[in-house]
Coordinates of C-alpha atoms in Angstrom, one line a residue:
M1 CA 73.6 96.8 132.5
V2 CA 76.3 95.1 135.5
S3 CA 74.4 92.2 136.8
F4 CA 76.6 92.4 140.3
R5 CA 74.8 94.8 142.2
L6 CA 77.8 97.7 143.1
R7 CA 75.4 100.4 142.3
D8 CA 72.5 98.5 145.3
A9 CA 76.1 98.3 146.9
V10 CA 76.9 101.8 147.4
K11 CA 73.3 102.8 148.1
V12 CA 73.6 100.0 150.8
L13 CA 76.6 102.3 152.3
F14 CA 74.9 104.9 152.8
A15 CA 71.9 104.0 154.2
L16 CA 73.9 101.6 156.7
G17 CA 75.8 105.3 157.2
L18 CA 73.2 107.7 158.1
S19 CA 71.3 104.8 160.4
L20 CA 74.5 104.2 161.8
S21 CA 73.7 103.1 165.9
L22 CA 75.1 105.5 167.8
S23 CA 73.8 106.1 171.5
A24 CA 74.2 109.6 173.0
G25 CA 77.0 108.3 175.3
A26 CA 79.3 107.7 172.2
L27 CA 79.3 110.7 170.3
A28 CA 81.4 112.6 173.1
Q29 CA 83.4 109.9 173.4
T30 CA 87.2 109.3 172.2
I31 CA 88.1 105.8 169.3
T32 CA 89.0 103.0 171.9
A33 CA 90.1 100.1 169.4
V34 CA 88.6 99.5 166.0
E35 CA 88.1 95.5 164.9
V36 CA 87.5 94.4 161.4
I37 CA 85.7 91.9 160.9
G38 CA 83.6 89.3 158.2
N39 CA 87.1 89.6 155.9
K40 CA 88.8 85.9 154.5
E41 CA 91.2 86.9 152.0
I42 CA 91.7 90.9 152.8
S43 CA 93.7 91.7 155.6
S44 CA 92.4 93.5 158.8
Q45 CA 95.8 95.5 158.8
Y46 CA 94.9 96.6 155.3
I47 CA 91.0 98.1 155.9
A48 CA 92.6 99.5 158.9
S49 CA 94.5 101.6 157.5
V50 CA 92.0 102.2 154.2
F51 CA 89.3 102.8 157.2
G52 CA 91.9 105.1 158.3
L53 CA 90.4 106.3 161.9
S54 CA 92.7 105.1 165.1
P55 CA 92.3 104.5 168.8
G56 CA 93.3 108.2 170.0
D57 CA 90.3 109.8 167.7
P58 CA 87.5 111.3 168.8
F59 CA 84.7 109.5 167.3
D60 CA 82.9 111.4 164.4
P61 CA 79.8 110.2 162.7
Q62 CA 80.5 111.9 159.4
K63 CA 84.6 110.5 159.9
V64 CA 83.1 107.3 159.8
R65 CA 80.9 107.6 156.6
E66 CA 84.1 108.8 155.3
G67 CA 85.8 105.3 156.3
L68 CA 83.4 103.2 154.9
R69 CA 83.3 104.2 151.7
A70 CA 86.8 105.2 151.7
V71 CA 86.7 101.1 152.1
F72 CA 84.1 100.3 149.9
D73 CA 86.3 102.4 147.2
T74 CA 89.1 99.8 147.5
G75 CA 86.4 97.8 145.4
F76 CA 87.2 94.4 147.3
F77 CA 83.8 95.0 149.4
R78 CA 80.7 94.1 148.6
L79 CA 78.9 95.5 151.5
V80 CA 80.9 97.2 153.5
D81 CA 78.7 98.4 157.4
A82 CA 79.9 99.7 161.2
D83 CA 79.0 99.1 164.7
T84 CA 80.5 100.1 167.9
E85 CA 80.3 99.0 171.9
P86 CA 81.8 100.6 174.6
H87 CA 84.3 99.5 175.2
D88 CA 87.8 100.4 178.0
G89 CA 86.1 103.8 178.4
G90 CA 85.6 104.8 175.4
V91 CA 83.7 103.5 172.1
K92 CA 85.3 100.6 170.2
V93 CA 84.3 101.3 166.1
V94 CA 83.7 97.3 164.5
V95 CA 84.1 97.8 161.0
M96 CA 82.2 94.3 159.3
V97 CA 83.1 94.4 155.5
V98 CA 81.5 91.2 152.9
E99 CA 84.3 90.6 150.5
N100 CA 83.3 89.7 146.6
P101 CA 83.6 86.2 145.7
K102 CA 87.1 85.2 144.3
V103 CA 87.1 85.0 140.4
E104 CA 87.0 81.7 139.1
T105 CA 86.6 82.5 134.7
F106 CA 86.5 86.1 133.4
K107 CA 85.9 86.1 129.9
I108 CA 85.7 88.6 127.6
E109 CA 83.2 88.5 124.0
G110 CA 82.7 90.5 121.5
S111 CA 86.2 92.0 120.1
T112 CA 87.2 91.3 116.5
V113 CA 90.1 93.4 116.3
F114 CA 91.9 92.0 118.8
K115 CA 92.0 88.2 121.1
E116 CA 90.6 88.0 123.7
D117 CA 94.3 86.8 125.2
D118 CA 95.8 90.4 124.0
L119 CA 93.1 92.0 126.2
K120 CA 93.8 90.4 128.7
A121 CA 97.2 90.7 128.7
V122 CA 96.3 94.6 129.4
C123 CA 94.3 93.2 132.3
M124 CA 94.6 92.9 136.3
T125 CA 91.7 90.8 136.9
T126 CA 93.2 87.8 137.3
P127 CA 91.3 84.4 138.1
G128 CA 92.0 83.2 141.7
L129 CA 91.5 86.8 143.5
I130 CA 88.7 88.9 144.6
F131 CA 87.0 90.7 141.8
N132 CA 87.3 94.4 143.1
S133 CA 85.6 96.6 140.7
Q134 CA 88.3 98.9 140.9
I135 CA 90.3 97.2 139.0
L136 CA 87.6 97.0 136.3
R137 CA 86.9 99.4 136.5
R138 CA 90.8 100.6 135.7
D139 CA 91.2 97.5 132.8
L140 CA 88.1 98.3 130.7
D141 CA 89.8 101.4 130.0
R142 CA 92.3 100.1 129.1
I143 CA 91.1 97.8 127.2
K144 CA 89.4 101.6 125.3
E145 CA 93.2 102.5 125.3
K146 CA 94.3 99.6 123.7
Y147 CA 91.3 99.9 120.7
S148 CA 92.8 104.3 120.4
E149 CA 96.4 103.4 119.7
R150 CA 95.6 101.3 116.9
G151 CA 93.1 104.0 115.8
Y152 CA 89.6 102.3 116.9
P153 CA 88.0 105.5 119.1
F154 CA 84.3 103.9 119.2
V155 CA 84.5 100.8 121.1
N156 CA 81.8 99.8 123.8
V157 CA 81.8 98.0 127.4
R158 CA 78.0 96.5 126.8
D159 CA 77.6 94.6 129.6
V160 CA 79.7 93.1 132.2
S161 CA 78.3 90.2 135.0
F162 CA 79.6 88.2 137.6
E163 CA 77.8 85.5 139.1
G164 CA 78.9 82.3 140.4
G165 CA 82.5 83.5 139.9
N166 CA 82.6 84.1 136.4
L167 CA 83.5 87.5 135.3
V168 CA 81.8 88.3 131.6
V169 CA 82.4 91.6 130.2
K170 CA 81.3 91.8 126.4
L171 CA 82.1 94.4 124.0
S172 CA 80.8 96.3 121.3
E173 CA 82.5 97.4 118.0
V174 CA 81.4 100.3 116.3
R175 CA 80.9 99.5 113.2
V176 CA 80.8 101.3 109.7
G177 CA 77.3 101.3 107.9
E178 CA 76.8 103.3 104.5
I179 CA 79.2 105.9 102.5
L180 CA 77.8 108.2 101.4
V181 CA 80.2 110.3 98.7
Q182 CA 79.1 113.8 97.6
G183 CA 80.5 117.5 96.0
N184 CA 82.0 115.2 92.7
K185 CA 80.8 117.2 90.9
R186 CA 83.4 116.0 87.7
T187 CA 84.7 112.4 89.4
K188 CA 83.3 109.5 89.1
E189 CA 82.0 108.4 92.2
H190 CA 84.0 105.4 91.6
V191 CA 87.5 106.9 91.4
I192 CA 86.8 108.6 94.9
R193 CA 85.7 104.8 96.4
R194 CA 88.5 103.3 94.7
Y195 CA 90.9 105.5 97.7
I196 CA 88.0 104.7 100.3
T197 CA 89.8 102.4 103.0
L198 CA 86.6 101.7 105.0
S199 CA 84.1 99.3 103.6
P200 CA 79.9 98.6 105.3
G201 CA 80.6 96.7 108.1
D202 CA 83.9 96.8 109.1
V203 CA 84.9 98.7 112.5
F204 CA 86.0 102.4 112.5
N205 CA 89.8 102.7 111.7
S206 CA 90.4 106.2 112.4
N207 CA 93.3 106.0 111.2
M208 CA 91.7 104.7 107.9
V209 CA 90.3 107.3 107.9
R210 CA 93.6 109.7 107.6
Y211 CA 94.6 107.5 104.9
T212 CA 91.7 108.0 102.9
L213 CA 91.9 111.6 103.5
N214 CA 95.2 112.2 102.7
K215 CA 95.2 109.6 100.0
L216 CA 92.0 111.5 98.3
Q217 CA 93.8 114.9 99.1
A218 CA 97.3 113.3 97.3
L219 CA 95.8 113.0 94.3
G220 CA 94.9 116.6 93.7
Y221 CA 91.5 116.4 92.2
F222 CA 89.9 118.9 94.8
E223 CA 90.1 121.7 96.9
D224 CA 89.0 119.8 99.6
V225 CA 88.3 116.5 101.2
T226 CA 86.1 116.2 104.6
V227 CA 84.8 113.6 106.2
G228 CA 82.2 113.5 108.9
F229 CA 79.7 111.2 110.6
E230 CA 76.2 110.5 111.1
P231 CA 74.2 108.5 113.0
T232 CA 71.7 105.8 113.3
E233 CA 69.2 104.4 114.9
S234 CA 71.9 101.7 116.5
P235 CA 75.0 102.9 118.0
D236 CA 76.6 100.3 117.5
V237 CA 76.7 102.2 113.9
V238 CA 78.1 105.1 111.9
N239 CA 77.2 106.5 108.1
L240 CA 80.6 108.1 106.3
V241 CA 80.0 111.4 104.4
V242 CA 83.1 112.0 102.3
T243 CA 82.3 115.0 100.5
V244 CA 84.7 116.8 98.5
K245 CA 85.4 120.0 96.4
E246 CA 86.4 119.8 93.0
G247 CA 90.0 121.5 92.2
K248 CA 92.0 122.6 88.7
V249 CA 92.8 118.8 87.3
G250 CA 93.8 120.8 83.7
R251 CA 97.1 122.9 83.5
A252 CA 99.3 124.9 81.4
G253 CA 103.2 125.2 82.0
F254 CA 106.3 127.5 80.3
G255 CA 109.5 127.6 80.9
V256 CA 112.9 129.5 80.4
A257 CA 115.9 127.8 81.9
Y258 CA 120.0 128.1 81.3
G259 CA 121.6 125.7 81.8
S260 CA 125.8 125.4 81.9
Q261 CA 125.7 122.9 80.0
S262 CA 122.5 122.1 77.7
G263 CA 122.9 126.4 77.5
W264 CA 118.6 128.3 76.8
S265 CA 116.6 126.3 76.3
G266 CA 112.0 126.6 77.0
S267 CA 109.1 123.9 77.8
V268 CA 105.6 124.5 77.1
V269 CA 103.9 121.2 79.0
Y270 CA 99.5 120.4 79.1
E271 CA 98.6 118.1 81.9
N272 CA 95.6 116.7 82.7
I273 CA 95.6 114.7 86.2
N274 CA 92.2 113.4 86.1
W275 CA 91.1 113.6 82.5
R276 CA 87.7 112.9 81.8
G277 CA 86.6 112.3 85.8
L278 CA 88.7 109.3 85.2
G279 CA 91.7 109.7 88.0
Q280 CA 93.6 108.9 84.7
N281 CA 97.3 111.4 83.4
V282 CA 97.1 112.6 80.2
Q283 CA 100.2 115.0 79.8
V284 CA 101.6 115.9 76.3
G285 CA 105.2 117.9 77.1
A286 CA 107.7 120.3 74.6
E287 CA 111.1 120.9 75.4
F288 CA 113.0 123.0 72.5
G289 CA 116.9 124.0 73.3
G290 CA 119.9 121.9 73.6
R291 CA 118.1 119.2 74.8
E292 CA 115.3 118.5 72.4
R293 CA 112.4 116.1 73.6
Y294 CA 108.2 115.7 72.5
W295 CA 106.2 113.3 74.5
V296 CA 102.3 112.0 74.2
Q297 CA 101.6 109.7 77.5
L298 CA 97.8 108.4 79.2
E299 CA 98.4 106.8 82.8
E300 CA 95.8 105.4 84.6
P301 CA 97.8 105.0 87.8
W302 CA 95.4 102.7 90.3
M303 CA 96.4 99.4 91.0
D304 CA 95.7 97.0 93.8
E305 CA 94.9 92.9 93.5
R306 CA 92.2 93.1 91.1
N307 CA 92.6 95.9 88.6
F308 CA 96.1 97.2 86.5
A309 CA 97.3 99.8 86.1
W310 CA 98.9 100.7 83.2
K311 CA 101.2 104.0 80.7
V312 CA 101.3 104.3 76.9
G313 CA 103.3 107.1 75.3
V314 CA 105.6 107.9 72.4
Y315 CA 108.4 109.6 72.4
R316 CA 111.9 112.1 71.2
R317 CA 114.6 113.1 72.3
F318 CA 117.2 114.6 70.7
W319 CA 120.4 116.4 73.0
E320 CA 122.5 118.1 71.4
D321 CA 126.1 119.0 72.6
L322 CA 126.3 116.0 75.2
E323 CA 129.7 115.9 76.6
R324 CA 132.1 112.6 77.9
Y325 CA 134.9 113.6 80.7
E326 CA 137.2 110.7 82.0
G327 CA 139.2 111.0 84.6
G328 CA 138.0 114.5 84.7
E329 CA 138.9 115.7 81.8
L330 CA 137.1 116.1 77.9
R331 CA 137.2 112.9 76.0
A332 CA 134.9 113.5 73.7
T333 CA 131.1 115.6 72.8
Y334 CA 127.9 114.0 70.7
D335 CA 124.6 114.1 69.6
E336 CA 122.1 111.8 70.7
S337 CA 118.6 110.8 70.2
K338 CA 116.7 108.4 70.6
Q339 CA 112.1 107.9 69.1
G340 CA 109.9 105.4 70.2
A341 CA 106.9 104.2 72.7
F342 CA 106.6 101.7 75.0
F343 CA 103.7 100.4 77.3
G344 CA 103.8 98.7 80.5
F345 CA 101.1 97.4 83.3
G346 CA 101.3 96.5 87.0
R347 CA 100.0 95.3 89.8
K348 CA 99.5 94.8 93.4
L349 CA 100.2 91.0 94.6
G350 CA 99.3 90.6 98.0
G351 CA 100.4 92.7 100.9
D352 CA 102.9 94.9 100.0
L353 CA 104.2 93.4 96.7
S354 CA 103.8 95.0 93.8
F355 CA 104.7 94.8 90.3
Y356 CA 105.3 96.5 86.9
L357 CA 106.7 95.1 84.0
T358 CA 107.1 98.0 81.2
F359 CA 107.7 97.4 77.0
D360 CA 110.0 99.9 74.6
W361 CA 110.6 100.0 71.6
K362 CA 113.2 103.0 70.2
E363 CA 115.4 103.9 68.0
V364 CA 119.0 105.3 69.4
E365 CA 121.8 107.1 67.2
V366 CA 124.5 108.9 69.4
T367 CA 126.8 110.9 66.5
V368 CA 130.1 111.7 68.1
K369 CA 131.6 115.2 67.4
S370 CA 134.4 115.7 68.5
G371 CA 137.2 113.0 70.5
D372 CA 136.0 109.6 70.6
L373 CA 134.1 107.9 73.2
G374 CA 136.2 104.9 72.6
D375 CA 137.0 102.3 69.7
Y376 CA 134.9 99.2 71.2
Y377 CA 131.7 101.3 71.1
R378 CA 131.8 102.0 67.1
K379 CA 133.5 98.8 66.0
Q380 CA 131.0 96.5 67.9
E381 CA 128.3 98.8 66.4
L382 CA 126.7 100.0 69.7
L383 CA 126.5 103.7 69.2
E384 CA 123.2 103.2 66.3
G385 CA 120.9 101.1 66.5
T386 CA 117.3 99.5 67.6
N387 CA 116.5 99.0 70.8
F388 CA 113.7 96.4 71.8
T389 CA 113.6 95.9 75.7
A390 CA 111.5 94.5 78.1
S391 CA 111.7 95.6 82.3
L392 CA 110.1 93.8 85.4
S393 CA 110.3 95.8 88.9
L394 CA 109.3 94.0 91.6
T395 CA 108.6 96.5 94.8
R396 CA 107.7 95.8 98.7
S397 CA 105.8 99.6 99.7
R398 CA 105.9 99.8 104.0
L399 CA 104.9 103.3 104.1
D400 CA 102.7 104.2 106.3
Q401 CA 99.5 105.3 104.7
A402 CA 98.1 106.9 106.9
L403 CA 100.4 110.2 107.8
P404 CA 100.4 112.3 105.5
Y405 CA 105.1 112.5 105.4
K406 CA 106.6 109.7 104.4
K407 CA 107.4 107.2 106.5
G408 CA 108.7 103.8 106.3
D409 CA 110.4 102.1 103.8
V410 CA 110.8 101.2 99.9
E411 CA 112.9 97.9 98.5
T412 CA 112.4 98.1 94.3
V413 CA 114.2 94.7 92.9
F414 CA 114.7 95.4 88.5
F415 CA 115.3 93.4 85.6
E416 CA 115.9 94.6 81.5
K417 CA 116.4 93.0 79.0
A418 CA 118.0 93.5 75.4
L419 CA 115.7 91.3 72.5
K420 CA 116.9 90.5 69.7
A421 CA 113.6 88.4 69.3
L422 CA 111.9 91.0 69.3
G423 CA 113.4 93.4 66.5
G424 CA 116.0 94.8 68.7
D425 CA 119.8 95.1 67.6
W426 CA 121.3 94.3 70.8
D427 CA 121.0 91.5 73.6
Y428 CA 121.5 92.9 77.2
S429 CA 120.6 92.1 81.2
K430 CA 120.9 95.1 83.1
Y431 CA 119.3 94.9 86.5
G432 CA 119.9 96.0 90.6
L433 CA 118.8 97.2 93.9
E434 CA 116.9 100.4 95.4
L435 CA 116.2 100.9 99.1
R436 CA 114.6 103.8 100.4
Y437 CA 114.4 104.4 103.9
Y438 CA 112.7 107.5 105.7
A439 CA 111.9 108.5 109.4
P440 CA 110.7 111.5 111.7
V441 CA 113.1 113.2 113.7
A442 CA 111.2 113.9 117.0
N443 CA 111.7 117.2 118.2
L444 CA 114.2 118.5 115.7
L445 CA 112.8 121.1 115.3
S446 CA 111.8 123.0 117.9
E447 CA 115.3 121.7 120.4
V448 CA 117.5 122.4 117.1
F449 CA 115.9 125.0 114.9
G450 CA 113.3 127.0 117.4
L451 CA 110.9 126.5 115.0
P452 CA 107.2 125.0 115.8
E453 CA 106.2 121.5 116.4
R454 CA 103.6 120.2 114.3
K455 CA 102.6 116.9 114.3
D456 CA 102.1 116.5 110.7
R457 CA 105.0 117.3 108.9
P458 CA 107.7 116.9 111.3
A459 CA 111.3 117.1 109.7
I460 CA 112.6 113.8 107.9
L461 CA 115.9 112.1 107.4
A462 CA 115.6 110.1 103.7
L463 CA 118.0 108.1 103.1
R464 CA 118.2 105.9 99.1
A465 CA 120.8 103.5 98.3
K466 CA 120.6 101.8 94.4
A467 CA 123.2 99.9 93.0
A468 CA 123.1 98.7 89.6
F469 CA 125.3 96.1 87.1
S470 CA 125.1 94.4 83.1
D471 CA 125.5 92.5 81.5
G472 CA 126.6 91.9 77.4
E473 CA 127.1 94.2 75.2
V474 CA 125.5 97.0 76.0
P475 CA 125.2 100.0 74.1
W476 CA 126.4 103.6 75.0
A477 CA 123.8 105.3 75.5
E478 CA 121.9 102.8 77.6
L479 CA 125.0 102.7 80.2
Y480 CA 124.3 103.9 83.7
F481 CA 125.1 107.4 84.3
L482 CA 125.7 109.7 87.0
G483 CA 125.8 112.7 87.8
G484 CA 123.8 116.3 88.3
D485 CA 119.9 117.1 89.6
S486 CA 118.7 113.6 89.5
G487 CA 121.3 111.8 92.1
L488 CA 124.4 113.0 92.2
R489 CA 125.0 116.6 92.6
G490 CA 127.6 118.9 92.6
Y491 CA 128.6 116.9 89.3
R492 CA 128.0 117.8 85.7
D493 CA 125.5 115.9 83.5
D494 CA 126.1 112.6 82.9
Y495 CA 129.4 113.4 84.5
F496 CA 129.9 109.4 84.9
A497 CA 129.2 106.2 82.8
G498 CA 129.3 103.2 83.0
H499 CA 128.4 99.4 83.1
E500 CA 128.0 99.2 87.0
M501 CA 127.0 102.0 89.2
F502 CA 126.4 103.0 92.7
L503 CA 124.0 106.4 94.5
G504 CA 123.7 107.0 97.9
N505 CA 121.4 109.7 99.3
A506 CA 121.1 111.5 102.2
E507 CA 118.7 113.8 103.4
L508 CA 117.7 115.8 106.3
R509 CA 114.3 118.3 104.7
I510 CA 113.0 120.4 107.6
P511 CA 109.5 122.3 106.6
V512 CA 110.1 126.0 107.3
D513 CA 106.3 126.6 106.1
D514 CA 103.1 124.7 104.6
N515 CA 104.9 125.4 101.2
L516 CA 108.7 125.9 102.1
S517 CA 110.6 123.8 103.5
V518 CA 115.2 123.1 103.5
V519 CA 117.0 120.3 103.0
V520 CA 120.8 119.8 103.8
F521 CA 122.0 116.2 101.9
H522 CA 125.7 113.8 101.7
D523 CA 125.5 112.5 98.2
V524 CA 128.2 109.8 97.7
G525 CA 127.9 107.3 94.0
N526 CA 129.7 106.6 91.0
A527 CA 130.5 104.3 87.4
W528 CA 132.7 102.1 86.3
N529 CA 133.5 100.9 82.5
K530 CA 134.1 97.5 81.8
R531 CA 135.9 98.4 78.6
A532 CA 138.1 101.5 80.9
G533 CA 138.9 98.3 83.3
K534 CA 137.2 100.0 86.0
S535 CA 134.3 97.6 88.6
F536 CA 132.4 98.4 91.2
S537 CA 134.4 98.7 94.5
F538 CA 133.2 100.8 97.5
D539 CA 136.4 102.4 97.6
D540 CA 136.2 104.5 94.3
L541 CA 132.5 106.6 95.3
K542 CA 133.1 110.9 94.4
S543 CA 130.7 112.0 96.6
A544 CA 129.3 116.1 97.8
T545 CA 127.1 118.2 100.7
G546 CA 125.2 120.8 99.9
A547 CA 122.1 121.8 100.9
G548 CA 119.1 123.5 99.4
I549 CA 115.4 124.9 99.2
R550 CA 111.7 123.2 98.4
V551 CA 109.2 125.3 97.3
M552 CA 105.7 124.3 96.8
T553 CA 104.4 125.6 93.2
P554 CA 101.2 124.1 92.0
L555 CA 103.2 122.3 89.2
G556 CA 105.0 120.7 92.4
Y557 CA 108.1 120.8 94.8
V558 CA 110.4 123.4 92.7
R559 CA 114.1 121.9 93.7
L560 CA 117.0 124.3 94.5
D561 CA 120.1 122.2 95.4
V562 CA 123.8 123.6 95.6
A563 CA 126.0 121.6 95.5
N564 CA 129.9 121.0 96.3
G565 CA 131.8 118.4 95.2
E566 CA 135.2 117.4 94.9
E567 CA 136.2 119.7 92.5
E568 CA 134.0 122.3 91.9
T569 CA 130.3 124.2 93.5
R570 CA 127.3 123.1 90.9
T571 CA 123.7 124.8 91.5
H572 CA 121.2 122.6 90.5
F573 CA 117.5 123.2 90.1
S574 CA 114.2 120.9 89.1
I575 CA 111.0 120.3 89.3
G576 CA 110.2 117.3 92.7
E577 CA 111.6 115.9 95.5
L578 CA 115.1 113.6 94.3
F579 CA 113.1 110.9 96.2

């Protein structure tokens, strides 16, 4: 309802236009003058220019009606009329107007998403100026646009009143009623609901709906996820209907691989990513060959400000014929075994922050087969023993969760402490910082590669930097190792080892279709061993440049990279994105 009679004024306009009193002689006369009366704030020159008829024009009642409509449509006037009178051998057209009152006060009510001043900032309507209905209509459009830009497409203008100079716009924000979940035959309903970011009573937000869809689809539990809307008796309330179609969550994988250092190897892994429908991940695996490994792990990945994520597991690892290089020369070969158990838990701290604390107990043994790792490690009994560590990480994630691709930044500070007090043989500290950044590269696919752009899969520039340090007597097996598919590509596995390290990665990820991407990258990094008299230095970094492909499979992304290091070109094969 508009209590100021804009629609009534339109009726008056047409009534006046149709009943315009014209003498028979006026129809054949020429306009000799145009006069504007009744205006106080709006200039006569402006009104006459909008009216459109000038001295010398033939008098035409239809043109007069059109001119009156044009004047009224400026929005400044409550009433518009016209009359004629003889003048200088022709006819004078008198345009009579009644201006709208001035706006004394302007209020916007009903918004819970924005402050009133933020909405007024996009409006041209200003106290002290004449009320303009057309400007107000455009203001209302800009208010709706501001809502839409923030993901609120459903906002209604419930009422506009203008009485005594007081202009009041009343908004009505569409809210969420019930949230219904259907189609879940395996997954518990509470598991699905914890990923639904909207709650009953919230203002409907399409970004949050997209976020919910993306999170549920990314879980891998479902073959399909949709969100529908169900109208209610109230135009300001809408129900959400989340429909899922259960997918396969139990996967068994078998593989055979060959590495230039590790030789032939095989693997068998069973994983259930939605164990008992509770959203927990259970994994049992074994790898055979030069790098033998067995593990069992159960994990609850969900965390919020009230609920803890957790993980628990046991493992055994035996790696044969590992190589130690120094200055590009092979110094030693050795075997390394680790067996132990771990338990960890974490929780969100509010906003973008979360923490994770992990306790790890393991038996470690390094057996030198040829050459020497250094007298220091042997004399200080840093090759074999029991290690008990507590590791704490604090993460700030500002990734845009409403998008199906990564955009934003993640910062992680980590600290690990080995404790003799809890049964370990060593006492040392490791700590550092990791930074990650992801940004879509607009128009890269179409302008450079001639590929169609997709809003849901743009090219991504991904950057990572990691620096780490240590104090105390760090055993050989717990040093920082760089080289291979998990960090510094273009070099042998664990080619660099030390008490301090730096790693930098830059990748341009270019999607080709839903299941294939091409990547170009540049890596830099090094590890520095204090026992060899070396320390952290940005002037002493190794680098590699290369390209690769990513293929989506039921087990995730298969990654194949070819990197040209400073000494040789190497091929790396792995599962999942590097970071």
